[in-house]
CSV table of C-alpha atoms and ligand atoms in Angstrom, one decimal:
chain,number,residue,atom,x,y,z
H,1,MET,CA,-19.2,9.3,-9.9
H,2,LYS,CA,-15.8,9.9,-12.0
H,3,THR,CA,-14.8,6.9,-13.6
H,4,SER,CA,-11.1,5.8,-15.3
H,5,PHE,CA,-9.5,9.2,-13.8
H,6,ILE,CA,-6.8,7.4,-12.1
H,7,GLY,CA,-3.4,7.3,-14.6
H,8,LYS,CA,-5.7,9.7,-16.9
H,9,TYR,CA,-2.9,11.9,-16.5
H,10,ARG,CA,1.0,10.7,-16.4
H,11,HIS,CA,4.1,11.7,-15.9
H,12,GLN,CA,6.8,9.6,-17.1
H,13,PHE,CA,10.6,9.4,-16.3
H,14,VAL,CA,13.7,7.4,-17.1
H,15,ARG,CA,15.1,7.9,-13.7
H,16,LEU,CA,14.0,9.9,-10.3
H,17,THR,CA,14.9,10.4,-7.0
H,18,SER,CA,11.5,9.3,-6.0
H,19,THR,CA,8.1,9.6,-7.3
H,20,ASN,CA,7.0,10.9,-4.4
H,21,ASP,CA,9.0,13.6,-3.7
H,22,TRP,CA,8.6,14.4,-7.6
H,23,MET,CA,4.5,14.6,-7.0
H,24,MET,CA,5.4,16.8,-3.8
H,25,ASN,CA,7.4,19.3,-5.5
H,26,ARG,CA,5.4,19.3,-8.4
H,27,LEU,CA,2.8,20.2,-6.0
H,28,SER,CA,4.4,22.8,-4.5
H,29,GLU,CA,4.5,24.6,-7.9
H,30,GLU,CA,1.1,23.6,-9.3
H,31,ASP,CA,-2.2,22.3,-8.8
H,32,LEU,CA,-2.5,18.7,-10.8
H,33,LEU,CA,-5.6,17.3,-11.2
H,34,GLU,CA,-6.8,14.0,-8.8
H,35,GLY,CA,-5.7,10.7,-10.5
H,36,THR,CA,-2.4,11.9,-11.9
H,37,ILE,CA,0.3,9.7,-11.8
H,38,VAL,CA,3.7,9.9,-11.9
H,39,ILE,CA,6.3,6.7,-12.8
H,40,SER,CA,9.9,6.2,-13.1
H,41,ASN,CA,11.7,3.4,-14.5
H,42,HIS,CA,14.5,3.7,-11.9
H,43,GLN,CA,14.3,5.5,-8.6
H,44,THR,CA,17.8,6.3,-7.0
H,45,LYS,CA,16.5,7.6,-3.3
H,46,GLY,CA,13.2,5.4,-3.2
H,47,ARG,CA,11.7,6.1,0.4
H,48,GLY,CA,9.7,3.6,2.5
H,49,GLN,CA,7.7,3.5,5.7
H,50,ARG,CA,9.4,4.3,8.9
H,51,GLY,CA,11.9,6.2,7.1
H,52,SER,CA,13.5,3.0,5.5
H,53,SER,CA,14.6,3.2,1.7
H,54,TRP,CA,13.0,1.4,-1.1
H,55,VAL,CA,15.7,-0.5,-3.0
H,56,SER,CA,13.8,-2.0,-6.5
H,57,LYS,CA,15.6,-2.7,-10.1
H,58,ALA,CA,15.6,-0.6,-12.5
H,59,ASN,CA,13.0,-1.6,-15.4
H,60,GLU,CA,12.3,-4.8,-13.8
H,61,SER,CA,9.9,-3.2,-11.1
H,62,LEU,CA,7.1,-0.4,-10.4
H,63,THR,CA,7.8,2.3,-8.8
H,64,PHE,CA,4.9,5.1,-9.4
H,65,SER,CA,2.9,7.5,-7.2
H,66,ILE,CA,-1.0,8.9,-7.3
H,67,LEU,CA,-2.1,11.7,-6.8
H,68,LEU,CA,-5.6,11.5,-4.5
H,69,LYS,CA,-7.9,14.4,-3.1
H,70,PRO,CA,-10.1,12.3,-0.3
H,71,THR,CA,-11.5,15.7,0.6
H,72,PHE,CA,-14.7,13.0,2.0
H,73,VAL,CA,-12.3,11.6,4.2
H,74,LYS,CA,-12.0,12.6,7.6
H,75,THR,CA,-8.7,12.9,9.5
H,76,THR,CA,-10.1,10.7,12.2
H,77,GLU,CA,-10.9,8.0,9.6
H,78,ILE,CA,-8.0,8.4,7.3
H,79,PHE,CA,-7.0,4.7,7.1
H,80,GLY,CA,-9.7,4.2,5.1
H,81,ILE,CA,-7.4,5.4,1.9
H,82,SER,CA,-4.9,2.8,2.9
H,83,ILE,CA,-7.4,0.2,3.1
H,84,CYS,CA,-8.7,1.1,-0.5
H,85,VAL,CA,-5.1,0.9,-1.9
H,86,ALA,CA,-4.1,-2.0,-0.1
H,87,LEU,CA,-7.3,-3.9,-1.5
H,88,GLY,CA,-6.8,-2.3,-4.9
H,89,ILE,CA,-3.1,-4.1,-4.9
H,90,PHE,CA,-4.4,-7.3,-3.5
H,91,ASP,CA,-7.3,-7.7,-6.2
H,92,CYS,CA,-4.7,-6.8,-9.1
H,93,LEU,CA,-2.1,-9.1,-8.1
H,94,SER,CA,-5.2,-12.0,-6.8
H,95,SER,CA,-6.1,-11.7,-10.6
H,96,PHE,CA,-3.0,-13.3,-11.9
H,97,GLN,CA,-2.9,-16.1,-9.1
H,98,SER,CA,-4.4,-17.2,-5.0
H,99,GLY,CA,-2.0,-16.7,-2.4
H,100,PHE,CA,-1.9,-13.0,-1.7
H,101,LYS,CA,-1.9,-11.2,1.6
H,102,ILE,CA,-2.1,-7.5,2.8
H,103,LYS,CA,0.3,-7.4,5.9
H,104,TRP,CA,-0.7,-4.4,7.9
H,105,PRO,CA,-0.8,-1.9,7.9
H,106,ASN,CA,-0.4,-2.0,3.7
H,107,ASP,CA,2.3,-4.0,2.7
H,108,ILE,CA,1.7,-6.7,0.2
H,109,TYR,CA,3.0,-10.3,0.7
H,110,PHE,CA,2.7,-13.9,-1.0
H,111,GLN,CA,3.2,-16.5,1.8
H,112,ASP,CA,5.8,-15.0,3.7
H,113,LYS,CA,7.5,-13.0,1.3
H,114,LYS,CA,7.0,-9.2,0.3
H,115,ILE,CA,5.9,-8.5,-3.2
H,116,GLY,CA,5.1,-4.6,-2.4
H,117,GLY,CA,4.9,-1.6,-0.3
H,118,VAL,CA,3.0,1.5,0.0
H,119,LEU,CA,4.1,4.8,1.2
H,120,ILE,CA,1.2,7.1,1.7
H,121,GLU,CA,1.8,10.9,2.3
H,122,ASN,CA,-1.2,12.9,3.5
H,123,VAL,CA,-1.7,16.7,3.7
H,124,LEU,CA,-4.7,16.8,6.4
H,125,GLY,CA,-6.6,20.0,7.1
H,126,LYS,CA,-8.3,20.5,10.3
H,127,SER,CA,-11.0,17.6,9.7
H,128,LYS,CA,-10.5,16.8,6.2
H,129,CYS,CA,-7.7,14.7,4.2
H,130,HIS,CA,-6.8,17.5,1.5
H,131,GLN,CA,-4.5,15.6,-0.8
H,132,SER,CA,-3.1,12.5,-0.4
H,133,ILE,CA,0.2,11.1,-2.2
H,134,ILE,CA,0.2,7.3,-2.9
H,135,GLY,CA,3.4,5.7,-3.6
H,136,ILE,CA,3.6,2.2,-4.5
H,137,GLY,CA,6.4,-0.2,-5.3
H,138,LEU,CA,6.1,-3.7,-6.8
H,139,ASN,CA,8.5,-6.2,-7.6
H,140,VAL,CA,7.7,-7.3,-10.9
H,141,ASN,CA,10.3,-9.2,-12.9
H,142,GLN,CA,13.2,-9.5,-10.8
H,143,LEU,CA,14.7,-12.7,-10.1
H,144,HIS,CA,17.4,-12.0,-7.7
H,145,PHE,CA,17.4,-10.0,-4.5
H,146,ASN,CA,20.7,-9.3,-2.8
H,147,HIS,CA,20.4,-8.9,0.7
H,148,LEU,CA,17.0,-9.0,1.0
H,149,PRO,CA,15.7,-12.6,1.8
H,150,ASN,CA,12.1,-11.7,2.5
H,151,ALA,CA,11.6,-10.3,-1.0
H,152,ILE,CA,10.1,-12.0,-3.8
H,153,SER,CA,8.5,-11.1,-7.1
H,154,LEU,CA,5.5,-11.7,-9.4
H,155,LYS,CA,7.6,-13.2,-12.1
H,156,GLN,CA,8.8,-15.5,-9.0
H,157,ILE,CA,5.3,-16.3,-8.5
H,158,ILE,CA,3.5,-16.6,-11.6
H,159,LYS,CA,6.6,-18.2,-13.4
H,160,GLU,CA,6.3,-15.9,-16.5
H,161,ASP,CA,7.6,-12.2,-17.5
H,162,ILE,CA,4.7,-9.5,-17.1
H,163,SER,CA,4.2,-6.4,-18.9
H,164,ILE,CA,5.1,-3.2,-16.6
H,165,ASP,CA,3.2,-1.0,-18.8
H,166,SER,CA,-0.4,-3.4,-18.5
H,167,LEU,CA,0.4,-4.0,-14.8
H,168,LEU,CA,0.0,-0.4,-14.0
H,169,ASP,CA,-3.1,0.0,-15.9
H,170,ARG,CA,-4.8,-3.1,-14.2
H,171,LEU,CA,-3.6,-1.3,-11.1
H,172,CYS,CA,-5.0,2.1,-11.8
H,173,LYS,CA,-8.5,0.3,-12.4
H,174,THR,CA,-8.4,-1.8,-9.6
H,175,ILE,CA,-7.4,1.1,-7.2
H,176,GLU,CA,-9.7,3.1,-8.7
H,177,PHE,CA,-12.7,0.9,-8.4
H,178,ARG,CA,-11.6,0.3,-4.3
H,179,TYR,CA,-11.3,4.0,-4.0
H,180,LEU,CA,-15.3,4.9,-5.3
H,181,GLN,CA,-16.3,2.2,-2.9
H,182,LEU,CA,-14.7,4.1,-0.2
H,183,GLN,CA,-16.2,7.5,-1.7
H,184,ASP,CA,-19.8,5.6,-1.8
H,185,PHE,CA,-20.0,5.0,1.9
H,186,GLN,CA,-18.9,1.1,1.5
H,187,PHE,CA,-16.4,1.5,4.2
H,188,THR,CA,-17.6,-1.4,6.3
H,189,LEU,CA,-17.7,-3.8,3.1
H,190,LEU,CA,-13.9,-2.6,2.3
H,191,LYS,CA,-12.9,-3.2,6.1
H,192,ASN,CA,-14.3,-6.5,6.2
H,193,LYS,CA,-12.4,-7.5,2.9
H,194,TYR,CA,-9.2,-6.0,4.1
H,195,LEU,CA,-9.5,-8.3,7.3
H,196,GLU,CA,-10.3,-11.3,5.5
H,197,ASN,CA,-7.1,-11.0,3.6
H,198,LEU,CA,-4.9,-9.7,6.3
H,199,TYR,CA,-1.4,-11.5,7.0
H,200,LEU,CA,-1.9,-13.6,10.2
H,201,PHE,CA,-5.5,-12.6,11.1
H,202,ASN,CA,-6.8,-14.3,13.9
H,203,LYS,CA,-3.9,-16.4,14.4
H,204,LYS,CA,-1.1,-16.4,17.2
H,205,HIS,CA,2.2,-14.9,16.4
H,206,CYS,CA,4.9,-13.6,18.4
H,207,TYR,CA,5.0,-9.6,18.1
H,208,LYS,CA,8.1,-7.2,19.1
H,209,ILE,CA,5.8,-4.9,21.5
H,210,PHE,CA,7.8,-1.8,22.7
H,211,GLY,CA,11.0,-3.7,22.5
H,212,LYS,CA,9.4,-6.9,24.2
H,213,LEU,CA,8.6,-10.4,22.5
H,214,ILE,CA,4.8,-10.5,23.2
H,215,TYR,CA,2.3,-13.3,21.8
H,216,GLY,CA,-1.1,-12.4,20.7
H,217,GLU,CA,-3.4,-12.2,17.9
H,218,ILE,CA,-4.7,-9.5,15.4
H,219,VAL,CA,-8.6,-9.4,16.2
H,220,ASP,CA,-9.3,-5.7,14.8
H,221,VAL,CA,-7.9,-2.7,12.7
H,222,MET,CA,-9.2,0.6,14.4
H,223,LEU,CA,-10.5,3.5,12.0
H,224,SER,CA,-7.2,5.6,12.4
H,225,GLY,CA,-5.3,2.6,11.4
H,226,ARG,CA,-3.9,1.1,14.9
H,227,LEU,CA,-3.8,-2.3,15.3
H,228,GLN,CA,-5.7,-4.1,17.7
H,229,LEU,CA,-4.3,-7.5,19.1
H,230,LYS,CA,-5.6,-9.7,21.7
H,231,LEU,CA,-2.6,-10.4,23.8
H,232,GLU,CA,-2.0,-14.1,25.9
H,233,ASP,CA,-3.6,-12.5,28.8
H,234,GLY,CA,-6.7,-12.0,27.2
H,235,ARG,CA,-6.2,-8.0,27.2
H,236,LEU,CA,-7.3,-6.3,24.0
H,237,CYS,CA,-4.5,-3.2,23.5
H,238,ASP,CA,-4.0,-1.4,20.2
H,239,PHE,CA,-0.8,0.0,18.6
H,240,ASP,CA,0.6,2.3,16.0
H,241,ILE,CA,3.3,1.2,13.7
H,242,LYS,CA,6.2,2.4,15.5
H,243,GLU,CA,5.0,0.5,18.5
H,244,VAL,CA,4.7,-3.0,17.1
H,245,SER,CA,6.5,-5.3,14.5
H,246,PHE,CA,6.0,-8.5,13.5
J,1,BTN,C1,7.4,0.2,2.3
J,1,BTN,O1,7.1,-0.8,2.0
J,1,BTN,O2,7.8,0.6,3.0
J,1,BTN,C2,6.7,1.3,1.7
J,1,BTN,C3,7.3,1.4,0.3
J,1,BTN,C4,7.1,2.3,-1.0
J,1,BTN,C5,7.7,2.5,-2.5
J,1,BTN,C6,7.2,3.5,-3.4
J,1,BTN,S1,7.8,3.1,-4.3
J,1,BTN,C7,7.3,4.6,-5.4
J,1,BTN,C8,7.1,5.4,-4.5
J,1,BTN,N1,8.2,6.6,-4.2
J,1,BTN,C9,8.8,6.4,-3.1
J,1,BTN,O3,10.1,6.8,-2.9
J,1,BTN,N2,8.3,5.4,-2.5
J,1,BTN,C10,7.1,4.8,-3.1
């Protein structure tokens, strides 16, 4: 089994449009080893999920991408990658303080505020996943979030300045640990841990489903990554990210 491969090869930049874009462009020119990471002190066109943008302050946040080659993951079970990345980040942050949660599919929350997000871009084959670019954005030392009332940083939580380099090293280790568990067929353990730490799991909450406000509670997440809700009338329904919002 491979160990300490995430972060072994690093490309560091002062400024990039997006670390995910850099990784994707570079891969179109040459092959890179699994575990290669690219970090940028400042992103000018950071991308988020569902076509949103990811805005972060230069030198005060962590923005990086990891290249994984999870060829052992079936395309139908692709959510396993999301689970282990979210858990790896969760483990790392929880070593500072308790109270972090994973918000489906892979946002990282502290109480009701977002501290980080993950953008996963996969290259899928017929039945297996060839390549996965894992883009991670974490609010580390920022104290002000103009126009983002829902954001929080690690410094605001633990009341201390954090070294971005050492946080990156810790994250590489905790994500690798969970990724190796996935490779070692420990999917059930990973999924249970994910659900255990999932924001609003088994709690009644109002969701916007196909534009309508409906009460329900999260009861499961499918292998495909679809969110399963038990609706007020007792029906179990599952949704993808475009169909439901919190
Ligand atoms: C989200 O919460 O919507 C996902 C945000 C992901 C942001 C990271 S920052 C590093 C990487 N490069 C990008 O352009 N996006 C991801």
